[in-house]
């Protein structure tokens, strides 16, 4: 059994999957044609070329453009189903999916109720067919603070709670608008006892992470680039038990590191920070969650036991209810024992 086979054999959680970065190309193209996007957009072929071969400096822009081709509830259900199928092939049993409602609703085609129903139509089909459980983190785009109150209301309202929404996030191009403009929405989320997640550090480094912690007090951070060299931030994250979700491939594609071996993954782990691995935008980045763990092993030097610890920690820190979490952890421990035995015997 190879290390990749070992990683695949273990049930995993994916905690920072962005819907618009996880589209299946064939379905996306079919949806675009059905919705007559090629005939309405003179630059369609240029955007499609960017979907196929992304300019990584424009990842968020490309993801949003691709999302704009998805216009109807049946489109949403299809892309969610595709995503669930891809997760099942990686043995991902639970995923928290970041999705920005303002990018999809408000037209004549879809309101929030139709949107959340479509997400859960896809989710229910995925759960029945592939035993993959999905939860939603409704997000405010960094460049659209005016949507903050609406997203907070949707995420904390009855329809959101009944619709498998577990958190509210801030995604997109970091620094597009001042963080203070999102404070009221995050205050609302905390008062209503819903989890909050902020993308910070990818553009502004440690200063962006520090500001996000001070302004929005999130429960979880994504990216968090630059904190390895800042002991004060590392200590604060460790003390407050605020996990960070990172993607090695994203850091590579964005040019934050010259090689995967340069990512300070071991340093962050050893400092006491709770580090979680994620693929983020697998379709655009060209790497899935298995690729992330395999790279952590081959390039960053994490041994098998460290990989197991990371995978188990992702389940432990997921926003699952205790019953489902305990069930998944039991399954995880059982399958790890089997995978260890097969790895040692070479079967």
Coordinates of C-alpha atoms in Angstrom, one line a residue, residues 89-235:
X89 CA -13.8 9.3 -4.5
X90 CA -11.3 10.8 -1.9
X91 CA -13.1 9.1 1.0
X92 CA -14.1 12.6 2.4
X93 CA -17.1 11.8 4.6
X94 CA -17.9 15.4 5.7
X95 CA -17.3 18.8 4.1
X96 CA -18.0 22.4 5.1
X97 CA -18.6 24.3 1.9
X98 CA -18.0 28.1 1.6
X99 CA -20.7 29.7 -0.6
X100 CA -21.5 33.3 -1.1
X101 CA -25.3 33.8 -1.6
X102 CA -25.0 37.3 -3.0
X103 CA -23.2 35.9 -6.0
X104 CA -26.2 33.7 -6.9
X105 CA -29.4 35.2 -5.7
X106 CA -31.3 38.5 -6.2
X107 CA -32.2 37.9 -9.9
X108 CA -35.6 36.7 -11.2
X109 CA -34.2 33.1 -11.2
X110 CA -33.5 32.5 -7.5
X111 CA -34.3 34.0 -4.1
X112 CA -32.7 32.8 -0.8
X113 CA -35.3 30.1 -0.1
X114 CA -34.8 28.6 -3.5
X115 CA -31.1 28.8 -3.2
X116 CA -30.9 27.0 0.1
X117 CA -33.4 24.4 -1.1
X118 CA -31.2 23.8 -4.1
X119 CA -28.1 23.4 -2.0
X120 CA -29.8 20.9 0.1
X121 CA -31.4 19.1 -2.8
X122 CA -27.8 18.4 -4.0
X123 CA -26.7 17.6 -0.4
X124 CA -29.5 15.1 0.1
X125 CA -28.7 13.3 -3.2
X126 CA -25.0 13.2 -2.2
X127 CA -25.7 11.8 1.2
X128 CA -28.0 9.1 -0.1
X129 CA -25.8 8.1 -3.0
X130 CA -22.3 8.5 -1.6
X131 CA -22.6 8.8 2.1
X132 CA -20.9 12.2 2.1
X133 CA -22.3 14.8 4.6
X134 CA -22.2 18.4 3.6
X135 CA -22.7 21.6 5.6
X136 CA -22.8 25.2 4.4
X137 CA -20.9 28.3 5.5
X138 CA -22.6 31.3 4.0
X139 CA -20.1 33.9 3.1
X140 CA -19.8 37.7 2.6
X141 CA -17.6 38.6 -0.4
X142 CA -14.7 40.8 0.7
X143 CA -15.7 43.4 -1.9
X144 CA -19.4 43.5 -1.0
X145 CA -19.8 44.6 2.7
X146 CA -23.3 45.9 1.9
X147 CA -24.4 42.2 1.7
X148 CA -23.1 41.6 5.3
X149 CA -26.4 42.2 7.1
X150 CA -28.3 40.0 4.6
X151 CA -25.8 37.1 4.8
X152 CA -25.9 37.3 8.6
X153 CA -29.7 37.2 8.6
X154 CA -29.7 34.2 6.3
X155 CA -27.0 32.4 8.2
X156 CA -28.6 32.9 11.6
X157 CA -32.3 32.6 10.6
X158 CA -34.6 29.6 10.8
X159 CA -34.2 28.7 7.1
X160 CA -30.4 28.7 7.5
X161 CA -30.4 26.5 10.6
X162 CA -32.9 24.1 9.1
X163 CA -30.9 24.2 5.9
X164 CA -27.6 22.8 7.3
X165 CA -25.9 26.2 7.6
X166 CA -23.2 25.9 10.3
X167 CA -21.4 29.2 10.0
X168 CA -20.8 32.5 8.3
X169 CA -17.6 33.5 6.5
X170 CA -15.7 36.2 4.7
X171 CA -14.1 35.2 1.5
X172 CA -12.6 36.7 -1.7
X173 CA -9.8 39.1 -2.3
X174 CA -8.5 40.1 1.1
X175 CA -8.4 43.8 1.8
X176 CA -10.9 44.7 -1.0
X177 CA -12.9 46.7 1.7
X178 CA -12.0 47.7 5.3
X179 CA -12.6 45.0 7.8
X180 CA -14.6 47.3 10.0
X181 CA -17.4 47.3 7.5
X182 CA -18.1 43.6 8.3
X183 CA -18.0 44.0 12.1
X184 CA -21.8 44.3 12.6
X185 CA -22.5 41.2 10.6
X186 CA -20.0 39.2 12.6
X187 CA -21.4 40.6 15.8
X188 CA -24.8 39.4 14.8
X189 CA -23.4 35.9 14.0
X190 CA -21.7 35.7 17.4
X191 CA -24.9 36.9 19.3
X192 CA -26.9 34.2 17.5
X193 CA -24.2 31.6 18.4
X194 CA -23.1 30.7 14.9
X195 CA -19.5 30.0 13.9
X196 CA -17.5 32.6 12.0
X197 CA -14.6 32.1 9.6
X198 CA -12.4 34.7 8.0
X199 CA -10.0 34.4 5.0
X200 CA -6.9 36.4 6.1
X201 CA -3.3 36.5 5.3
X202 CA -3.3 35.5 1.7
X203 CA -2.7 39.1 0.5
X204 CA -1.9 41.1 3.6
X205 CA 0.2 38.5 5.5
X206 CA 0.5 38.6 9.3
X207 CA -0.9 42.2 9.5
X208 CA -4.1 41.0 7.8
X209 CA -4.4 38.1 10.3
X210 CA -3.8 40.4 13.2
X211 CA -6.4 42.8 12.0
X212 CA -9.0 40.0 11.4
X213 CA -8.5 38.7 14.9
X214 CA -8.9 42.2 16.4
X215 CA -11.8 43.4 14.3
X216 CA -13.9 40.2 13.9
X217 CA -12.9 37.7 16.5
X218 CA -13.5 34.7 14.2
X219 CA -13.7 31.1 15.4
X220 CA -11.5 29.9 12.5
X221 CA -9.1 31.4 10.0
X222 CA -8.3 30.3 6.4
X223 CA -4.9 30.9 4.7
X224 CA -3.2 32.8 7.5
X225 CA 0.0 33.3 5.6
X226 CA 2.8 35.1 7.4
X227 CA 2.1 34.0 11.0
X228 CA 5.0 31.5 11.1
X229 CA 7.4 34.4 11.7
X230 CA 5.1 36.2 14.2
X231 CA 5.3 34.5 17.6
X232 CA 2.7 36.9 19.2
X233 CA 0.0 35.9 16.7
X234 CA 1.0 32.2 16.9
X235 CA 0.8 32.3 20.7

